[in-house]
Amino acid sequence: MAKIGIFYGSSTGNTELVAEKIREAFGKDKADLLNVDEASVDDVLRYTYLVFGTSTWGVGDMQDDWEDFAEELKEADLKGRKIALFGVGDQDTYPESFADGMGTLYARLKKSGAGFVGEWPVDGYIFDDSNALKGKKFVGLPLDLDNQDDLTDERIKKWVGQLKKIFK
Ligand SMILES: Cc1cc2nc3c(=O)[nH]c(=O)nc-3n(C[C@H](O)[C@H](O)[C@H](O)COP(=O)(O)O)c2cc1C
């Protein structure tokens, strides 16, 4: 089994696509890919290093499958694990709640005992507000396939490069 577990929720396939790219960037033998729609808390507990990804729906909600899964995870003790978050959103149409799903996921899990890694600067994004901000940085990596897809691969490469130094 790989050491890194990538868990994602995706309604129209964008977050799934990003999760696959992130897995490739780590190296396929290093990371497993799991859809939270089918995953269990026990699956999460198999990994020391975790990557959680959600898109944003409604106005600032997590992707649907994450709603249930985050609730289940609330009971779990994730002490000693490291979690990196990524969020997929649309900063142009939803500038007031850009990648909020990622911020909501962070808020739900921040008392789980896990350590959060993979913060990302706001440079290059154009938005008004996001609950995924912690100080001047995002709590994880936001990606926008609707407006900035040309930056996706580059952002993933850099972010995963940073995580490789932590996930070892
Ligand atoms: C009805 C609707 C509401 C959305 N709300 C938000 C939002 O509040 N913030 C945001 O950043 N993106 C929002 N989005 C954009 C989606 O998160 C984005 O299209 C994403 O790529 C979808 O990923 P998925 O197919 O993996 O679920 C919304 C999209 C739709 C269609």
mmCIF file of C-alpha atoms and ligand atoms in Angstrom:
data_model
loop_
_atom_site.group_PDB
_atom_site.id
_atom_site.type_symbol
_atom_site.label_atom_id
_atom_site.label_comp_id
_atom_site.label_asym_id
_atom_site.label_seq_id
_atom_site.Cartn_x
_atom_site.Cartn_y
_atom_site.Cartn_z
ATOM 1 C CA MET A 1 0.000 0.000 0.000
ATOM 2 C CA ALA A 2 1.162 3.496 -0.775
ATOM 3 C CA LYS A 3 1.902 5.881 2.083
ATOM 4 C CA ILE A 4 -0.216 8.716 0.753
ATOM 5 C CA GLY A 5 -3.988 8.558 0.477
ATOM 6 C CA ILE A 6 -5.667 11.056 -1.834
ATOM 7 C CA PHE A 7 -9.369 11.391 -1.005
ATOM 8 C CA TYR A 8 -11.598 13.487 -3.237
ATOM 9 C CA GLY A 9 -15.243 14.388 -3.799
ATOM 10 C CA SER A 10 -16.299 15.468 -7.253
ATOM 11 C CA SER A 11 -19.690 16.200 -8.822
ATOM 12 C CA THR A 12 -18.825 16.811 -12.477
ATOM 13 C CA GLY A 13 -15.352 15.276 -12.599
ATOM 14 C CA ASN A 14 -13.091 18.308 -12.175
ATOM 15 C CA THR A 15 -11.821 17.486 -8.697
ATOM 16 C CA GLU A 16 -11.388 13.879 -9.769
ATOM 17 C CA LEU A 17 -9.220 14.993 -12.676
ATOM 18 C CA VAL A 18 -7.124 17.161 -10.360
ATOM 19 C CA ALA A 19 -6.793 14.285 -7.864
ATOM 20 C CA GLU A 20 -5.468 12.052 -10.659
ATOM 21 C CA LYS A 21 -2.923 14.699 -11.636
ATOM 22 C CA ILE A 22 -1.816 15.076 -8.014
ATOM 23 C CA ARG A 23 -1.376 11.312 -7.779
ATOM 24 C CA GLU A 24 0.753 11.307 -10.918
ATOM 25 C CA ALA A 25 2.872 14.142 -9.549
ATOM 26 C CA PHE A 26 3.623 12.096 -6.409
ATOM 27 C CA GLY A 27 4.209 8.990 -8.504
ATOM 28 C CA LYS A 28 1.483 6.386 -8.923
ATOM 29 C CA ASP A 29 3.211 3.881 -6.604
ATOM 30 C CA LYS A 30 3.440 6.495 -3.848
ATOM 31 C CA ALA A 31 -0.214 7.516 -3.624
ATOM 32 C CA ASP A 32 -3.618 5.811 -3.705
ATOM 33 C CA LEU A 33 -6.728 7.533 -5.025
ATOM 34 C CA LEU A 34 -10.074 7.197 -3.227
ATOM 35 C CA ASN A 35 -13.458 8.766 -3.926
ATOM 36 C CA VAL A 36 -15.082 9.779 -0.621
ATOM 37 C CA ASP A 37 -18.361 8.566 -2.059
ATOM 38 C CA GLU A 38 -17.077 5.009 -1.566
ATOM 39 C CA ALA A 39 -14.457 5.462 1.156
ATOM 40 C CA SER A 40 -14.679 4.738 4.885
ATOM 41 C CA VAL A 41 -13.027 6.200 7.967
ATOM 42 C CA ASP A 42 -10.950 3.005 8.184
ATOM 43 C CA ASP A 43 -9.597 3.775 4.722
ATOM 44 C CA VAL A 44 -8.403 7.167 5.959
ATOM 45 C CA LEU A 45 -6.790 5.614 9.029
ATOM 46 C CA ARG A 46 -4.587 3.442 6.818
ATOM 47 C CA TYR A 47 -2.536 6.472 5.777
ATOM 48 C CA THR A 48 -0.148 8.709 7.674
ATOM 49 C CA TYR A 49 -0.111 11.251 4.857
ATOM 50 C CA LEU A 50 -3.394 12.445 3.462
ATOM 51 C CA VAL A 51 -4.509 14.723 0.654
ATOM 52 C CA PHE A 52 -8.179 15.787 0.785
ATOM 53 C CA GLY A 53 -9.811 17.577 -2.150
ATOM 54 C CA THR A 54 -13.254 19.124 -2.546
ATOM 55 C CA SER A 55 -14.934 21.417 -5.013
ATOM 56 C CA THR A 56 -17.359 24.136 -3.881
ATOM 57 C CA TRP A 57 -21.097 24.043 -4.568
ATOM 58 C CA GLY A 58 -24.135 26.115 -3.606
ATOM 59 C CA VAL A 59 -22.617 29.249 -2.206
ATOM 60 C CA GLY A 60 -19.572 28.056 -0.359
ATOM 61 C CA ASP A 61 -20.602 24.471 0.422
ATOM 62 C CA MET A 62 -18.343 21.459 0.257
ATOM 63 C CA GLN A 63 -18.983 18.967 -2.510
ATOM 64 C CA ASP A 64 -21.981 16.824 -1.461
ATOM 65 C CA ASP A 65 -20.169 13.571 -0.661
ATOM 66 C CA TRP A 66 -17.808 15.419 1.656
ATOM 67 C CA GLU A 67 -20.716 16.620 3.793
ATOM 68 C CA ASP A 68 -21.372 13.067 5.032
ATOM 69 C CA PHE A 69 -17.755 11.992 5.034
ATOM 70 C CA ALA A 70 -16.512 14.982 7.059
ATOM 71 C CA GLU A 71 -19.226 14.218 9.627
ATOM 72 C CA GLU A 72 -17.960 10.625 9.947
ATOM 73 C CA LEU A 73 -14.375 11.828 10.192
ATOM 74 C CA LYS A 74 -15.246 14.174 13.036
ATOM 75 C CA GLU A 75 -15.354 11.142 15.342
ATOM 76 C CA ALA A 76 -11.975 9.849 14.169
ATOM 77 C CA ASP A 77 -8.695 10.494 15.948
ATOM 78 C CA LEU A 78 -6.312 11.744 13.294
ATOM 79 C CA LYS A 79 -3.517 12.584 15.687
ATOM 80 C CA GLY A 80 -0.076 12.173 14.152
ATOM 81 C CA ARG A 81 -1.356 12.374 10.570
ATOM 82 C CA LYS A 82 -0.578 15.106 8.106
ATOM 83 C CA ILE A 83 -3.304 16.460 5.851
ATOM 84 C CA ALA A 84 -2.862 18.645 2.755
ATOM 85 C CA LEU A 85 -6.022 20.184 1.308
ATOM 86 C CA PHE A 86 -6.868 21.210 -2.226
ATOM 87 C CA GLY A 87 -10.005 22.944 -3.412
ATOM 88 C CA VAL A 88 -11.499 23.324 -6.861
ATOM 89 C CA GLY A 89 -13.617 26.395 -7.533
ATOM 90 C CA ASP A 90 -14.574 29.191 -9.896
ATOM 91 C CA GLN A 91 -13.177 32.582 -8.824
ATOM 92 C CA ASP A 92 -14.839 34.465 -11.662
ATOM 93 C CA THR A 93 -18.459 33.422 -11.076
ATOM 94 C CA TYR A 94 -18.133 33.011 -7.288
ATOM 95 C CA PRO A 95 -15.601 35.675 -6.221
ATOM 96 C CA GLU A 96 -17.157 36.012 -2.748
ATOM 97 C CA SER A 97 -16.894 32.326 -1.905
ATOM 98 C CA PHE A 98 -13.932 31.168 -3.913
ATOM 99 C CA ALA A 99 -12.886 27.637 -2.910
ATOM 100 C CA ASP A 100 -14.935 27.949 0.284
ATOM 101 C CA GLY A 101 -15.480 24.198 0.296
ATOM 102 C CA MET A 102 -11.812 23.773 1.163
ATOM 103 C CA GLY A 103 -12.140 26.284 4.021
ATOM 104 C CA THR A 104 -15.205 24.494 5.345
ATOM 105 C CA LEU A 105 -13.412 21.148 5.226
ATOM 106 C CA TYR A 106 -10.501 22.674 7.119
ATOM 107 C CA ALA A 107 -12.851 24.107 9.752
ATOM 108 C CA ARG A 108 -14.530 20.717 10.217
ATOM 109 C CA LEU A 109 -11.257 18.825 10.621
ATOM 110 C CA LYS A 110 -9.010 21.259 12.409
ATOM 111 C CA LYS A 111 -9.768 19.720 15.800
ATOM 112 C CA SER A 112 -9.167 16.154 14.581
ATOM 113 C CA GLY A 113 -5.610 16.158 15.902
ATOM 114 C CA ALA A 114 -4.102 16.070 12.413
ATOM 115 C CA GLY A 115 -1.452 18.558 11.324
ATOM 116 C CA PHE A 116 -2.288 20.628 8.268
ATOM 117 C CA VAL A 117 0.322 21.236 5.584
ATOM 118 C CA GLY A 118 0.362 22.635 2.049
ATOM 119 C CA GLU A 119 -0.608 26.281 2.554
ATOM 120 C CA TRP A 120 -0.569 28.309 -0.635
ATOM 121 C CA PRO A 121 -0.150 32.043 -1.422
ATOM 122 C CA VAL A 122 -2.980 34.124 -2.894
ATOM 123 C CA ASP A 123 -0.814 35.505 -5.706
ATOM 124 C CA GLY A 124 -2.285 35.009 -9.161
ATOM 125 C CA TYR A 125 -5.902 34.536 -8.075
ATOM 126 C CA ILE A 126 -8.546 37.240 -8.549
ATOM 127 C CA PHE A 127 -11.323 36.980 -5.970
ATOM 128 C CA ASP A 128 -12.983 39.050 -3.248
ATOM 129 C CA ASP A 129 -13.323 36.617 -0.400
ATOM 130 C CA SER A 130 -12.762 33.022 0.611
ATOM 131 C CA ASN A 131 -13.199 31.196 3.892
ATOM 132 C CA ALA A 132 -10.200 29.092 2.868
ATOM 133 C CA LEU A 133 -7.915 31.947 3.864
ATOM 134 C CA LYS A 134 -5.872 31.678 7.013
ATOM 135 C CA GLY A 135 -4.011 34.916 7.510
ATOM 136 C CA LYS A 136 -2.651 35.871 4.111
ATOM 137 C CA LYS A 137 -2.534 32.348 2.706
ATOM 138 C CA PHE A 138 -4.944 29.671 1.587
ATOM 139 C CA VAL A 139 -5.135 26.641 3.890
ATOM 140 C CA GLY A 140 -4.401 24.465 0.845
ATOM 141 C CA LEU A 141 -4.111 24.639 -2.924
ATOM 142 C CA PRO A 142 -7.027 26.233 -4.813
ATOM 143 C CA LEU A 143 -7.413 25.306 -8.467
ATOM 144 C CA ASP A 144 -9.762 26.876 -10.967
ATOM 145 C CA LEU A 145 -10.372 24.724 -14.012
ATOM 146 C CA ASP A 146 -13.080 27.095 -15.251
ATOM 147 C CA ASN A 147 -10.866 30.193 -15.556
ATOM 148 C CA GLN A 148 -7.212 29.337 -14.989
ATOM 149 C CA ASP A 149 -6.829 25.795 -16.241
ATOM 150 C CA ASP A 150 -3.598 26.771 -17.972
ATOM 151 C CA LEU A 151 -2.061 27.175 -14.495
ATOM 152 C CA THR A 152 -3.301 23.888 -13.058
ATOM 153 C CA ASP A 153 -0.365 21.642 -13.990
ATOM 154 C CA GLU A 154 2.227 24.173 -12.901
ATOM 155 C CA ARG A 155 0.496 24.793 -9.555
ATOM 156 C CA ILE A 156 0.183 21.066 -8.868
ATOM 157 C CA LYS A 157 3.820 20.456 -9.720
ATOM 158 C CA LYS A 158 5.006 23.137 -7.329
ATOM 159 C CA TRP A 159 2.617 22.198 -4.532
ATOM 160 C CA VAL A 160 3.381 18.483 -4.718
ATOM 161 C CA GLY A 161 7.085 19.342 -4.837
ATOM 162 C CA GLN A 162 6.656 21.092 -1.480
ATOM 163 C CA LEU A 163 4.641 18.219 -0.042
ATOM 164 C CA LYS A 164 7.223 15.628 -1.077
ATOM 165 C CA LYS A 165 9.611 17.222 1.386
ATOM 166 C CA ILE A 166 7.059 16.763 4.183
ATOM 167 C CA PHE A 167 5.507 13.413 3.187
ATOM 168 C CA LYS A 168 8.547 11.188 3.589
HETATM 169 C C1 LIG B 1 -24.293 25.810 -8.806
HETATM 170 C C2 LIG B 1 -22.808 25.997 -8.637
HETATM 171 C C3 LIG B 1 -22.336 26.620 -7.494
HETATM 172 C C4 LIG B 1 -20.964 26.840 -7.318
HETATM 173 N N1 LIG B 1 -20.505 27.521 -6.213
HETATM 174 C C5 LIG B 1 -19.180 27.813 -6.107
HETATM 175 C C6 LIG B 1 -18.682 28.625 -5.030
HETATM 176 O O1 LIG B 1 -19.417 29.095 -4.157
HETATM 177 N N2 LIG B 1 -17.340 28.876 -4.989
HETATM 178 C C7 LIG B 1 -16.480 28.398 -5.933
HETATM 179 O O2 LIG B 1 -15.277 28.651 -5.851
HETATM 180 N N3 LIG B 1 -16.926 27.628 -6.975
HETATM 181 C C8 LIG B 1 -18.241 27.323 -7.085
HETATM 182 N N4 LIG B 1 -18.691 26.570 -8.139
HETATM 183 C C9 LIG B 1 -17.729 26.075 -9.147
HETATM 184 C C10 LIG B 1 -17.365 24.596 -8.973
HETATM 185 O O3 LIG B 1 -16.767 24.346 -7.714
HETATM 186 C C11 LIG B 1 -16.363 24.235 -10.082
HETATM 187 O O4 LIG B 1 -17.018 24.268 -11.316
HETATM 188 C C12 LIG B 1 -15.677 22.898 -9.892
HETATM 189 O O5 LIG B 1 -14.717 22.755 -10.913
HETATM 190 C C13 LIG B 1 -16.593 21.699 -9.899
HETATM 191 O O6 LIG B 1 -15.829 20.565 -9.546
HETATM 192 P P1 LIG B 1 -16.401 19.069 -9.477
HETATM 193 O O7 LIG B 1 -16.859 18.705 -10.837
HETATM 194 O O8 LIG B 1 -15.245 18.241 -9.070
HETATM 195 O O9 LIG B 1 -17.481 19.033 -8.441
HETATM 196 C C14 LIG B 1 -20.058 26.350 -8.314
HETATM 197 C C15 LIG B 1 -20.564 25.736 -9.470
HETATM 198 C C16 LIG B 1 -21.910 25.558 -9.644
HETATM 199 C C17 LIG B 1 -22.394 24.922 -10.921
#
